[in-house]
Structures are given as C-alpha cells and as structure tokens.
C-alpha cells in the first residue's frame, strides 16, 4: 500500500513541477506581450492612428487582466486609454463598460493607482454627459474630487491635481447649465493654483491654468447676466496667458457669448493657423466641426459676408478632402491591424507548438521517471520479500529439526519407560519415515493408518494428539506431506501442480495449506530455498 502512495506522490510532484514551469513561462509571455502591446498603443496614439492604438490598448488591457495585481498601473492605464478612444469614436456604451469594470476593481483596493481612478471617474462623467445623465455626471464629478482629496490625505497632496479636478468638474456643471456651480468650482481651482504657486514658484503651466480659469469665469459671468463683470474679467487677462489652441477657443467662446463676433473671428483664425502650421493640409470632420464651422458663424454674425462665403467654399472643399483622407486613413489602419493580426496568429501558433513540445517532453520525462521508480520499487520489494522468506525458511528448518530431535529422543527411550501412546506414536513415525513415503497417498486417513498399524483408529488419534502437541491425524499427515513438497520444490524443477499431486494434496488445496503453514507461496519458497 505504501509503495502506491509513494507513486501517487511522485506523480503529483512531477506534474506540479511541469505545470508550474509551463504556467511560469505562460505568465511571463503574457506579461511581456501585454507590455509590448501597451507600448505599441502609445506609439500609434502619438501618431494619431487611433484605430490601431485602440486595437493595441484593448489587447494590452486584456493581457494584463489575466493577472492585474502583477502591474496595476499599466493594466488600469491601458483600460483607461482603450475606453477613452472608444468614447471618442462614439462607442459610449463600450467605454462605460470598461470604465465601470475598472472602477469596480478600485473599490477597497489599496494598490489601485488613485490618480488613474480619478481619471476614470472623470471619463465616466464625460460619458454620462454624452448620455444626458446630468445629475449622475455631477455626482461622479464630486467623486473625482473626493478621490483626489483621499490621495492628498495619504501624504501625496499636489495642488495641481486638485486644480485639474476642480476645473474639469466646473466644465461638467457648465455643460449641464449650472453656471453658479461652475463658478464655485472655478473658485476652488483658483485657490489650488495659488497654493501651487506658493509651492513651486512662478511657472508657465500655472500661468496658463490661471488664464483658463479666468476665461471660463468670464463665460459663466456673462451667462449669469453679469456682463460688466465678465468684460472686466476678460480685459484683466494678460494676453500672455492665452496660450495654445485651447486658450484661443475659450477666448473665442466668451467673445461669441458677449456678441463680440469680429474679435471671436480673430481667435478662431489663430486656432486654424496654429493647427495648419502643425498638421498641414490634413483635414478631418472633427477639424471641420471644431475649427471651420465656428469661424464661419463668427464671420456671418460679424457681418463679414465675403469672408464667410470664402470660408464656406473652403468648408465644402474640406469635406471632400476629409472624405478622401478618412478613407485612406481607415484603409491604412485596417491594413496594419490585419497584418498585425496575421503576425500575431503565426506567433501564437509557434508558441502553441513550443508549449505542446514542452508538455510532451515533460510527459515523457514523467513517464520515464515513473517507470524507473516502479522498476526500482519492484526490485526493492522483491529483495525485501526474499529476505523475509529466507528468515521464514530458517524458522521452518529450525522447527522441523526440533520436532525430528524430539522424535529421536523419544525412540531412544527404553520401551518400559514409554506409555502406550508413546509406543504407538513411535511406530507411526517409523511408518512415516519409511522410504515408501506412505503419507503421499491422498487416500491415507485415520482409518487406513490404524489398519496398517493393526490397531484401533481411536488409539491412533489419541497417540498423535498426546505426542504431537494436540495435532489431528490429518494435520500430522499434512506436515509430512508439506515437508516432502518443500523438498521437491527445493530440489526439482517440477511444476507446483505436479508437486502438489506427488505430495498427496489436491491442486485446489495445496497453495492454501502451504501458504498458511509456511507464510509464503510455493513459488516464493522455491526461490528462497535455491538462493
């Protein structure tokens, strides 16, 4: 039983070793593959190839998802970027699913990156705004601020993070028509920027953010009917703070709301000229909607009809250009995705073949080790059995010798000193020791033995019982038969079945009687007696 347990333990250990090796290799492959996909996503994202970037962000996210605890940051960032790109192309439901899944994992997870949690919440708020869930969007914005505050309580306070949260929450309130709420969050943002300036000193980034806050405040003021205050706020903004196209657009939005269309047209022109200097003639529908259309509206409301007509012609040409560019871009990105997919399939096939080969080698090694163990265990078991049988054989020979010595001593006693039973027993032993081996007759029993001795069978029974330690006649006869069978087993090559018949046993009973008397099978006795 023990050797079976050893076999099971050995198999389990070897299987676990093979599995762990395979799992370790698989985990390493998955982790490195996910990181490679993440890096590819970043590269295509920076190159404005959004479909390919989304493809790789999805793959990276799904790869990291097999063991997020191994790299929480890149798992979360890949998911955030994938969800953001899905949201940008209009898949709000898909973006919401990924965002909600990540935020669910953030609950109670101390290792989850808090900054990315805030970014995910902000993305969820934008999605909710897109779905016209305004109350939910405002509540989510409040959660963004709470997440930033929690991070600050843990000793990671950065006033710029708080400012980022406040200005984005202000945009949420503004989009939902809550200008007063937007103003309140702008005030918090201004306070955070003041503290950030005290921490870091003057910086271009802080000055730029102050410009954004002032432009947004001016727009809220004019929407609340505070025209004079809005004008004063806008006038007080140094033009040096109106940086980058985002600031230009905010200035244009305020001027459009204030009815200063000619000035608004100027800022829209600056937006367009800035982008033209960076991306040239490339035209998309987003550019038409965010750059050309607002400028056309500003021209028309400013009474600059000639400029509006020229721009309208440009918009018409831009639509045709956007259609061509969009088709070319989509075709190019799809081709890259297809080629990448084909390469990945080929690589996965190669990896699968490698894993199969490894598993086959591990299985072969396991079988070889198992066969070797079984061979060793069988040999050891046979050696132990042989040693045990040799000890039993020595005990049997010792017992036979003692019984023979007792009979010799009994026969050496004078007849007058022996009882009637002892005298009869000596005659029985002489009969048994005769060269005819009378006991090998299977029909020899108590009655026939009494006839051969010329006495009563009752006397035979009493004599054997009194002088042979209480043995029965059959037991006494079987002892002689067994000794003769043992002699034949040790000295001949006859089959066990033939020896059973020659010794006076039936084939069916010989194995049972021999094994019970000697503690081993006839075959084991033969091996022990010959070695």
Coordinates of C-alpha atoms in Angstrom, one line a residue:
X1 CA 0.0 0.0 0.0
X2 CA 2.8 2.4 0.9
X3 CA 4.5 2.0 -2.4
X4 CA 1.3 3.0 -4.2
X5 CA 1.1 6.1 -2.1
X6 CA 4.7 6.9 -3.0
X7 CA 3.9 6.5 -6.6
X8 CA 0.9 8.9 -6.4
X9 CA 3.0 11.5 -4.5
X10 CA 5.8 11.3 -7.1
X11 CA 3.4 11.7 -10.0
X12 CA 1.7 14.7 -8.3
X13 CA 5.1 16.4 -7.6
X14 CA 6.4 15.9 -11.1
X15 CA 3.1 17.0 -12.6
X16 CA 3.1 20.1 -10.4
X17 CA 6.7 20.9 -11.4
X18 CA 5.8 20.6 -15.1
X19 CA 2.7 22.7 -14.7
X20 CA 4.4 25.4 -12.7
X21 CA 7.2 25.6 -15.3
X22 CA 4.6 25.9 -18.0
X23 CA 2.5 28.4 -16.1
X24 CA 5.5 30.5 -15.2
X25 CA 6.5 30.6 -18.8
X26 CA 3.0 31.4 -19.8
X27 CA 2.7 34.2 -17.3
X28 CA 6.0 35.7 -18.4
X29 CA 4.9 35.5 -22.0
X30 CA 1.5 37.1 -21.3
X31 CA 3.0 39.9 -19.2
X32 CA 5.7 40.8 -21.7
X33 CA 3.2 40.5 -24.6
X34 CA 0.8 42.8 -22.8
X35 CA 3.5 45.4 -22.1
X36 CA 4.6 45.3 -25.8
X37 CA 1.0 45.9 -26.9
X38 CA 0.8 48.8 -24.5
X39 CA 3.9 50.4 -25.9
X40 CA 2.6 49.9 -29.5
X41 CA -0.7 51.5 -28.4
X42 CA 1.2 54.6 -27.1
X43 CA 3.3 54.8 -30.3
X44 CA 0.2 54.7 -32.6
X45 CA -1.7 57.0 -30.3
X46 CA 1.0 59.7 -30.5
X47 CA 1.0 59.2 -34.3
X48 CA -2.8 59.9 -34.4
X49 CA -3.6 56.4 -35.7
X50 CA -6.4 55.9 -33.3
X51 CA -7.9 52.7 -34.6
X52 CA -4.6 50.9 -34.4
X53 CA -3.9 52.5 -31.0
X54 CA -7.3 51.3 -29.8
X55 CA -6.6 47.8 -31.1
X56 CA -3.4 47.6 -29.1
X57 CA -4.8 49.2 -25.9
X58 CA -7.5 46.6 -26.0
X59 CA -5.0 43.8 -26.4
X60 CA -2.8 45.2 -23.6
X61 CA -5.8 45.6 -21.3
X62 CA -7.0 42.0 -21.9
X63 CA -3.4 40.7 -21.4
X64 CA -2.9 42.5 -18.1
X65 CA -6.4 41.4 -17.0
X66 CA -5.2 37.8 -16.6
X67 CA -3.2 39.0 -13.6
X68 CA -3.9 42.7 -12.8
X69 CA -2.0 42.5 -9.5
X70 CA 1.2 42.0 -11.4
X71 CA 1.0 45.5 -12.8
X72 CA -1.9 47.5 -11.6
X73 CA -0.7 50.8 -13.2
X74 CA -0.3 49.6 -16.8
X75 CA -3.5 47.4 -16.6
X76 CA -5.5 50.4 -15.5
X77 CA -3.9 52.9 -17.9
X78 CA -4.4 50.5 -20.9
X79 CA -8.0 50.2 -19.9
X80 CA -8.5 53.9 -19.5
X81 CA -6.9 54.7 -22.9
X82 CA -9.0 52.0 -24.6
X83 CA -12.2 53.3 -23.0
X84 CA -11.3 56.9 -23.9
X85 CA -10.7 56.1 -27.6
X86 CA -14.0 54.1 -27.7
X87 CA -15.7 57.1 -26.2
X88 CA -14.1 59.5 -28.8
X89 CA -15.4 57.4 -31.7
X90 CA -18.9 57.3 -30.2
X91 CA -19.0 53.9 -28.5
X92 CA -20.3 55.3 -25.2
X93 CA -21.7 52.0 -24.0
X94 CA -18.5 50.1 -24.6
X95 CA -16.5 52.9 -23.0
X96 CA -18.8 52.9 -20.0
X97 CA -18.5 49.1 -19.6
X98 CA -14.7 49.2 -19.4
X99 CA -14.7 52.2 -17.1
X100 CA -17.2 50.7 -14.7
X101 CA -15.3 47.4 -14.6
X102 CA -12.1 49.2 -13.7
X103 CA -13.8 51.4 -11.0
X104 CA -15.4 48.2 -9.5
X105 CA -11.9 46.8 -9.0
X106 CA -10.7 50.0 -7.5
X107 CA -13.1 49.6 -4.5
X108 CA -11.2 48.7 -1.4
X109 CA -8.0 48.1 -3.4
X110 CA -5.1 50.0 -1.8
X111 CA -2.8 49.1 -4.7
X112 CA -5.1 50.6 -7.4
X113 CA -3.5 53.8 -8.7
X114 CA -5.6 56.7 -7.3
X115 CA -4.6 59.2 -9.9
X116 CA -5.9 56.9 -12.6
X117 CA -9.0 56.3 -10.5
X118 CA -9.8 60.0 -10.7
X119 CA -9.2 60.0 -14.5
X120 CA -11.6 57.0 -14.9
X121 CA -14.2 58.8 -12.8
X122 CA -13.8 61.9 -15.0
X123 CA -14.2 59.8 -18.1
X124 CA -17.3 58.3 -16.7
X125 CA -18.7 61.8 -16.0
X126 CA -18.0 62.8 -19.7
X127 CA -19.8 59.6 -20.8
X128 CA -22.7 60.5 -18.6
X129 CA -22.9 64.0 -20.0
X130 CA -22.9 62.4 -23.5
X131 CA -25.8 60.3 -22.4
X132 CA -27.6 63.3 -20.9
X133 CA -27.4 61.9 -17.4
X134 CA -26.6 65.3 -15.9
X135 CA -27.3 64.6 -12.2
X136 CA -25.2 61.4 -12.4
X137 CA -22.4 63.4 -14.1
X138 CA -22.3 66.0 -11.3
X139 CA -22.2 63.2 -8.6
X140 CA -19.4 61.5 -10.4
X141 CA -17.5 64.8 -10.6
X142 CA -17.9 65.1 -6.8
X143 CA -16.3 61.6 -6.5
X144 CA -13.4 62.8 -8.6
X145 CA -12.7 65.5 -6.1
X146 CA -13.1 63.1 -3.2
X147 CA -10.6 60.6 -4.8
X148 CA -8.1 63.4 -5.2
X149 CA -8.6 64.5 -1.6
X150 CA -8.2 61.0 -0.4
X151 CA -4.9 60.8 -2.2
X152 CA -3.9 64.1 -0.6
X153 CA -4.7 62.7 2.9
X154 CA -2.4 59.8 2.3
X155 CA 0.5 62.2 2.0
X156 CA 0.5 62.7 -1.8
X157 CA -1.1 66.1 -1.9
X158 CA -0.5 68.0 -5.2
X159 CA -2.4 71.2 -5.6
X160 CA -2.2 70.9 -9.4
X161 CA -4.1 67.6 -9.2
X162 CA -6.8 69.4 -7.1
X163 CA -6.8 72.2 -9.7
X164 CA -7.2 69.7 -12.5
X165 CA -10.2 68.1 -10.7
X166 CA -11.9 71.4 -10.0
X167 CA -11.6 72.8 -13.5
X168 CA -13.0 69.6 -15.0
X169 CA -15.8 69.5 -12.5
X170 CA -16.6 73.1 -13.4
X171 CA -16.9 72.1 -17.0
X172 CA -19.4 69.4 -16.0
X173 CA -21.6 71.9 -14.2
X174 CA -21.3 74.4 -17.0
X175 CA -22.3 71.8 -19.6
X176 CA -25.4 70.9 -17.5
X177 CA -26.4 74.5 -17.4
X178 CA -25.3 75.1 -13.8
X179 CA -23.3 78.2 -14.2
X180 CA -23.3 79.1 -10.5
X181 CA -22.0 75.6 -9.6
X182 CA -19.3 76.0 -12.3
X183 CA -18.3 79.3 -10.8
X184 CA -17.9 77.7 -7.3
X185 CA -15.6 75.1 -8.6
X186 CA -13.6 77.7 -10.5
X187 CA -13.0 79.5 -7.2
X188 CA -11.7 76.3 -5.7
X189 CA -9.4 75.8 -8.7
X190 CA -8.1 79.3 -8.3
X191 CA -7.3 78.7 -4.6
X192 CA -5.5 75.4 -5.5
X193 CA -3.4 77.3 -8.2
X194 CA -2.5 80.0 -5.6
X195 CA -1.2 77.2 -3.3
X196 CA 0.6 75.5 -6.2
X197 CA 2.3 78.8 -7.0
X198 CA 3.5 79.0 -3.4
X199 CA 4.9 75.5 -3.6
X200 CA 6.5 75.7 -7.0
X201 CA 7.0 79.4 -7.6
X202 CA 6.2 81.0 -10.9
X203 CA 5.8 78.5 -13.7
X204 CA 4.4 78.7 -17.2
X205 CA 1.9 75.9 -16.5
X206 CA 0.4 77.7 -13.6
X207 CA 0.1 81.0 -15.5
X208 CA -1.6 79.1 -18.4
X209 CA -4.1 77.5 -16.0
X210 CA -4.9 80.8 -14.4
X211 CA -5.7 82.1 -17.9
X212 CA -8.1 79.1 -18.5
X213 CA -9.8 79.7 -15.1
X214 CA -10.3 83.4 -15.9
X215 CA -11.7 82.7 -19.4
X216 CA -14.2 80.2 -18.0
X217 CA -15.2 82.6 -15.2
X218 CA -15.9 85.3 -17.8
X219 CA -18.1 83.0 -19.8
X220 CA -20.0 81.9 -16.7
X221 CA -20.5 85.5 -15.6
X222 CA -21.9 86.6 -18.9
X223 CA -24.3 83.6 -18.9
X224 CA -25.4 84.7 -15.4
X225 CA -26.1 88.2 -16.8
X226 CA -23.1 89.9 -15.2
X227 CA -22.0 91.5 -18.4
X228 CA -19.8 94.2 -16.9
X229 CA -18.0 91.8 -14.5
X230 CA -17.4 89.4 -17.4
X231 CA -16.0 92.2 -19.5
X232 CA -13.7 93.3 -16.7
X233 CA -12.6 89.7 -16.0
X234 CA -11.7 89.2 -19.7
X235 CA -10.0 92.5 -20.0
X236 CA -7.8 91.8 -17.0
X237 CA -6.4 88.6 -18.5
X238 CA -2.9 89.2 -19.8
X239 CA -2.7 88.1 -23.4
X240 CA 0.4 86.1 -22.5
X241 CA -1.9 83.8 -20.6
X242 CA -3.9 83.0 -23.7
X243 CA -1.7 80.1 -24.8
X244 CA -2.3 77.2 -27.2
X245 CA -5.5 76.5 -29.2
X246 CA -7.4 75.5 -26.0
X247 CA -7.0 79.1 -24.6
X248 CA -7.8 80.6 -28.0
X249 CA -11.0 78.6 -28.2
X250 CA -12.1 79.6 -24.7
X251 CA -11.5 83.3 -25.6
X252 CA -13.5 82.9 -28.8
X253 CA -16.3 81.2 -26.9
X254 CA -16.5 84.1 -24.4
X255 CA -16.4 86.7 -27.2
X256 CA -19.2 84.9 -29.1
X257 CA -21.3 84.8 -26.0
X258 CA -20.6 88.6 -25.5
X259 CA -21.6 89.4 -29.1
X260 CA -18.1 90.5 -30.0
X261 CA -18.1 88.4 -33.2
X262 CA -15.3 90.2 -35.0
X263 CA -12.9 89.6 -32.1
X264 CA -14.1 86.0 -31.9
X265 CA -13.3 85.5 -35.6
X266 CA -9.8 86.7 -34.9
X267 CA -9.2 84.0 -32.2
X268 CA -10.8 81.3 -34.5
X269 CA -8.3 82.3 -37.2
X270 CA -5.5 81.9 -34.7
X271 CA -6.7 78.4 -33.9
X272 CA -6.8 77.5 -37.5
X273 CA -3.4 79.0 -38.4
X274 CA -1.8 77.2 -35.4
X275 CA -3.1 73.8 -36.4
X276 CA -2.2 74.4 -40.1
X277 CA 1.3 75.0 -39.0
X278 CA 1.5 71.6 -37.3
X279 CA -0.7 69.2 -39.4
X280 CA -0.6 70.9 -42.8
X281 CA -3.4 70.2 -45.2
X282 CA -4.7 67.1 -43.4
X283 CA -8.5 67.6 -42.9
X284 CA -11.0 65.6 -40.8
X285 CA -14.6 66.0 -39.9
X286 CA -13.6 66.9 -36.3
X287 CA -11.5 69.7 -37.7
X288 CA -14.4 71.0 -39.8
X289 CA -16.8 70.9 -36.8
X290 CA -14.4 72.4 -34.2
X291 CA -12.4 74.9 -36.3
X292 CA -14.1 75.9 -39.6
X293 CA -17.8 75.9 -38.6
X294 CA -17.4 78.2 -35.5
X295 CA -15.2 80.6 -37.6
X296 CA -17.9 80.7 -40.3
X297 CA -20.5 81.5 -37.7
X298 CA -18.3 84.3 -36.3
X299 CA -17.8 85.8 -39.8
X300 CA -21.5 85.7 -40.6
X301 CA -22.6 87.3 -37.3
X302 CA -19.9 89.9 -37.5
X303 CA -21.2 90.9 -40.9
X304 CA -18.1 89.7 -42.8
X305 CA -20.1 88.0 -45.5
X306 CA -17.4 87.9 -48.1
X307 CA -15.1 86.1 -45.6
X308 CA -18.0 83.8 -44.7
X309 CA -18.5 82.9 -48.4
X310 CA -14.8 82.2 -48.9
X311 CA -14.8 80.1 -45.8
X312 CA -18.0 78.3 -46.9
X313 CA -16.2 77.3 -50.1
X314 CA -13.2 76.1 -48.0
X315 CA -15.6 74.0 -45.9
X316 CA -17.1 72.4 -49.0
X317 CA -13.6 71.5 -50.3
X318 CA -12.6 70.4 -46.8
X319 CA -15.5 68.0 -46.6
X320 CA -14.3 66.4 -49.9
X321 CA -10.7 66.3 -48.5
X322 CA -11.9 64.8 -45.2
X323 CA -13.8 62.1 -47.0
X324 CA -10.7 61.1 -49.0
X325 CA -8.3 61.4 -46.0
X326 CA -10.7 59.4 -43.8
X327 CA -11.0 56.6 -46.4
X328 CA -7.2 56.5 -46.9
X329 CA -6.6 56.6 -43.1
X330 CA -9.2 53.9 -42.4
X331 CA -7.8 51.7 -45.1
X332 CA -4.2 52.1 -43.9
X333 CA -5.1 51.5 -40.3
X334 CA -7.2 48.4 -41.2
X335 CA -4.4 47.1 -43.3
X336 CA -1.9 47.5 -40.4
X337 CA -4.4 45.8 -38.0
X338 CA -4.9 42.9 -40.4
X339 CA -1.1 42.4 -40.9
X340 CA -0.5 42.7 -37.2
X341 CA -3.3 40.1 -36.6
X342 CA -1.8 37.7 -39.1
X343 CA 1.7 38.1 -37.5
X344 CA 0.1 37.5 -34.0
X345 CA -1.7 34.4 -35.2
X346 CA 1.6 33.0 -36.6
X347 CA 3.4 33.9 -33.4
X348 CA 0.7 32.3 -31.3
X349 CA 0.8 29.1 -33.4
X350 CA 4.6 29.0 -32.9
X351 CA 4.2 29.5 -29.2
X352 CA 1.4 26.8 -29.0
X353 CA 3.7 24.3 -30.8
X354 CA 6.5 25.2 -28.4
X355 CA 4.2 24.7 -25.4
X356 CA 3.0 21.4 -26.8
X357 CA 6.6 20.2 -27.3
X358 CA 7.4 21.2 -23.7
X359 CA 4.4 19.4 -22.4
X360 CA 5.3 16.3 -24.4
X361 CA 8.8 16.4 -23.2
X362 CA 7.6 16.9 -19.6
X363 CA 5.2 14.0 -20.0
X364 CA 7.9 11.8 -21.5
X365 CA 10.2 12.6 -18.6
X366 CA 7.4 11.9 -16.2
X367 CA 6.7 8.5 -17.8
X368 CA 10.4 7.6 -17.8
X369 CA 10.8 8.7 -14.1
X370 CA 7.7 6.8 -13.2
X371 CA 8.9 3.6 -15.0
X372 CA 12.3 3.9 -13.3
X373 CA 10.6 4.4 -9.9
X374 CA 8.3 1.4 -10.5
X375 CA 11.3 -0.7 -11.6
X376 CA 13.3 0.3 -8.5
X377 CA 10.4 -0.1 -6.2
X378 CA 9.6 -3.6 -7.6
X379 CA 13.2 -4.7 -7.3
X380 CA 13.4 -3.4 -3.7
X381 CA 10.1 -5.1 -2.9
X382 CA 11.3 -8.4 -4.3
X383 CA 14.6 -8.1 -2.3
X384 CA 12.6 -7.4 0.9
X385 CA 10.3 -10.3 0.2
X386 CA 13.2 -12.6 -0.5
X387 CA 14.9 -11.7 2.8
X388 CA 11.6 -12.2 4.7
X389 CA 11.1 -15.6 3.1
X390 CA 14.7 -16.6 3.9
X391 CA 14.0 -15.8 7.6
X392 CA 10.8 -17.9 7.4
X393 CA 12.7 -20.7 5.8
X394 CA 15.3 -20.7 8.5
X395 CA 12.5 -20.8 11.2
X396 CA 10.8 -23.7 9.4
X397 CA 14.0 -25.7 9.2
X398 CA 14.6 -24.9 12.9
X399 CA 11.2 -26.1 13.8
X400 CA 11.5 -29.3 11.7
X401 CA 14.8 -30.0 13.3
X402 CA 13.4 -29.6 16.8
X403 CA 10.5 -31.9 16.0
X404 CA 12.8 -34.5 14.5
X405 CA 15.1 -34.3 17.5
X406 CA 12.2 -34.8 19.9
X407 CA 11.1 -38.0 18.0
X408 CA 14.7 -39.3 18.0
X409 CA 14.9 -38.8 21.8
X410 CA 11.5 -40.5 22.2
X411 CA 12.6 -43.5 20.3
X412 CA 15.9 -43.7 22.3
X413 CA 14.0 -44.3 25.5
X414 CA 13.6 -47.9 26.8
X415 CA 10.3 -49.5 25.9
X416 CA 9.4 -50.0 29.6
X417 CA 9.7 -46.2 30.2
X418 CA 7.2 -45.4 27.4
X419 CA 3.4 -45.1 27.7
X420 CA 1.1 -47.0 25.3
X421 CA 0.5 -43.8 23.4
X422 CA 4.2 -43.0 23.1
X423 CA 5.0 -46.6 21.9
X424 CA 2.2 -46.3 19.2
X425 CA 3.5 -42.9 18.2
X426 CA 7.0 -44.3 17.6
X427 CA 5.5 -47.0 15.4
X428 CA 3.6 -44.3 13.5
X429 CA 6.8 -42.2 13.0
X430 CA 8.7 -45.3 11.7
X431 CA 5.9 -45.9 9.3
X432 CA 6.1 -42.2 8.1
X433 CA 9.9 -42.4 7.7
X434 CA 9.7 -45.4 5.5
X435 CA 11.1 -44.9 2.0
X436 CA 7.7 -45.6 0.5
X437 CA 6.5 -42.2 1.7
X438 CA 3.2 -43.6 2.6
X439 CA 1.8 -40.2 3.5
X440 CA 1.9 -39.2 -0.2
X441 CA -1.1 -41.3 -0.7
X442 CA -4.0 -38.8 -0.9
X443 CA -6.4 -41.5 0.4
X444 CA -4.4 -42.1 3.6
X445 CA -6.5 -41.2 6.6
X446 CA -7.0 -42.2 10.3
X447 CA -8.9 -45.4 9.5
X448 CA -6.3 -46.7 7.0
X449 CA -3.4 -45.7 9.2
X450 CA -5.0 -47.8 12.0
X451 CA -5.3 -50.8 9.7
X452 CA -1.7 -50.5 8.7
X453 CA -0.6 -50.5 12.3
X454 CA -3.0 -53.2 13.3
X455 CA -4.8 -51.2 15.9
X456 CA -7.9 -49.2 16.5
X457 CA -8.2 -45.7 14.9
X458 CA -9.2 -44.2 18.3
X459 CA -5.8 -45.3 19.6
X460 CA -4.1 -43.7 16.6
X461 CA -5.9 -40.4 17.2
X462 CA -5.0 -40.4 20.9
X463 CA -1.4 -41.2 20.3
X464 CA -0.9 -38.4 17.7
X465 CA -2.8 -35.9 19.9
X466 CA -0.7 -36.8 23.0
X467 CA 2.7 -36.8 21.4
X468 CA 2.4 -34.2 18.6
X469 CA 1.2 -31.2 20.6
X470 CA -2.5 -31.9 20.1
X471 CA -2.4 -32.2 16.3
X472 CA -5.2 -34.1 14.5
X473 CA -4.4 -37.1 12.3
X474 CA -4.9 -35.0 9.1
X475 CA -2.7 -32.2 10.5
X476 CA 0.0 -34.7 11.4
X477 CA -0.1 -36.3 7.9
X478 CA -0.1 -32.9 6.2
X479 CA 3.1 -31.9 8.0
X480 CA 4.9 -34.8 6.4
X481 CA 3.3 -34.0 3.0
X482 CA 4.4 -30.4 3.3
X483 CA 8.0 -31.4 4.2
X484 CA 8.1 -33.6 1.2
X485 CA 6.6 -30.9 -1.1
X486 CA 9.2 -28.4 0.3
X487 CA 11.9 -30.9 -0.5
X488 CA 10.7 -31.3 -4.1
X489 CA 10.3 -27.6 -4.6
X490 CA 13.9 -27.0 -3.5
X491 CA 15.5 -30.0 -5.3
X492 CA 13.5 -30.3 -8.6
X493 CA 12.2 -28.2 -11.4
X494 CA 8.8 -29.9 -11.4
X495 CA 5.7 -27.7 -11.6
X496 CA 3.9 -26.7 -8.5
X497 CA 0.8 -28.6 -9.6
X498 CA 2.7 -31.8 -10.2
X499 CA 4.5 -31.5 -6.8
X500 CA 1.1 -31.0 -5.1
X501 CA -0.1 -34.3 -6.6
X502 CA 3.1 -36.1 -5.8
X503 CA 2.8 -34.9 -2.2
X504 CA -0.7 -36.2 -1.7
X505 CA -2.5 -32.8 -2.0
X506 CA -5.2 -31.7 -4.4
X507 CA -4.2 -28.8 -6.6
X508 CA -7.0 -26.6 -5.2
X509 CA -5.9 -27.0 -1.6
X510 CA -2.1 -27.2 -1.9
X511 CA -1.5 -23.5 -2.3
X512 CA -3.8 -22.5 0.6
X513 CA -2.4 -25.1 3.0
X514 CA 1.3 -24.4 2.1
X515 CA 0.9 -20.6 2.3
X516 CA -0.8 -20.9 5.7
X517 CA 1.8 -23.3 7.2
X518 CA 5.0 -21.6 5.8
X519 CA 3.9 -18.0 5.4
X520 CA 4.8 -17.9 1.7
X521 CA 3.6 -19.3 -1.6
X522 CA 5.2 -22.5 -3.0
X523 CA 6.9 -20.4 -5.7
X524 CA 8.4 -17.9 -3.2
X525 CA 9.6 -20.9 -1.1
X526 CA 11.3 -22.4 -4.2
X527 CA 13.1 -19.0 -4.9
X528 CA 14.2 -18.6 -1.2
X529 CA 15.4 -22.2 -0.9
X530 CA 17.5 -22.0 -4.1
X531 CA 19.3 -18.7 -3.5

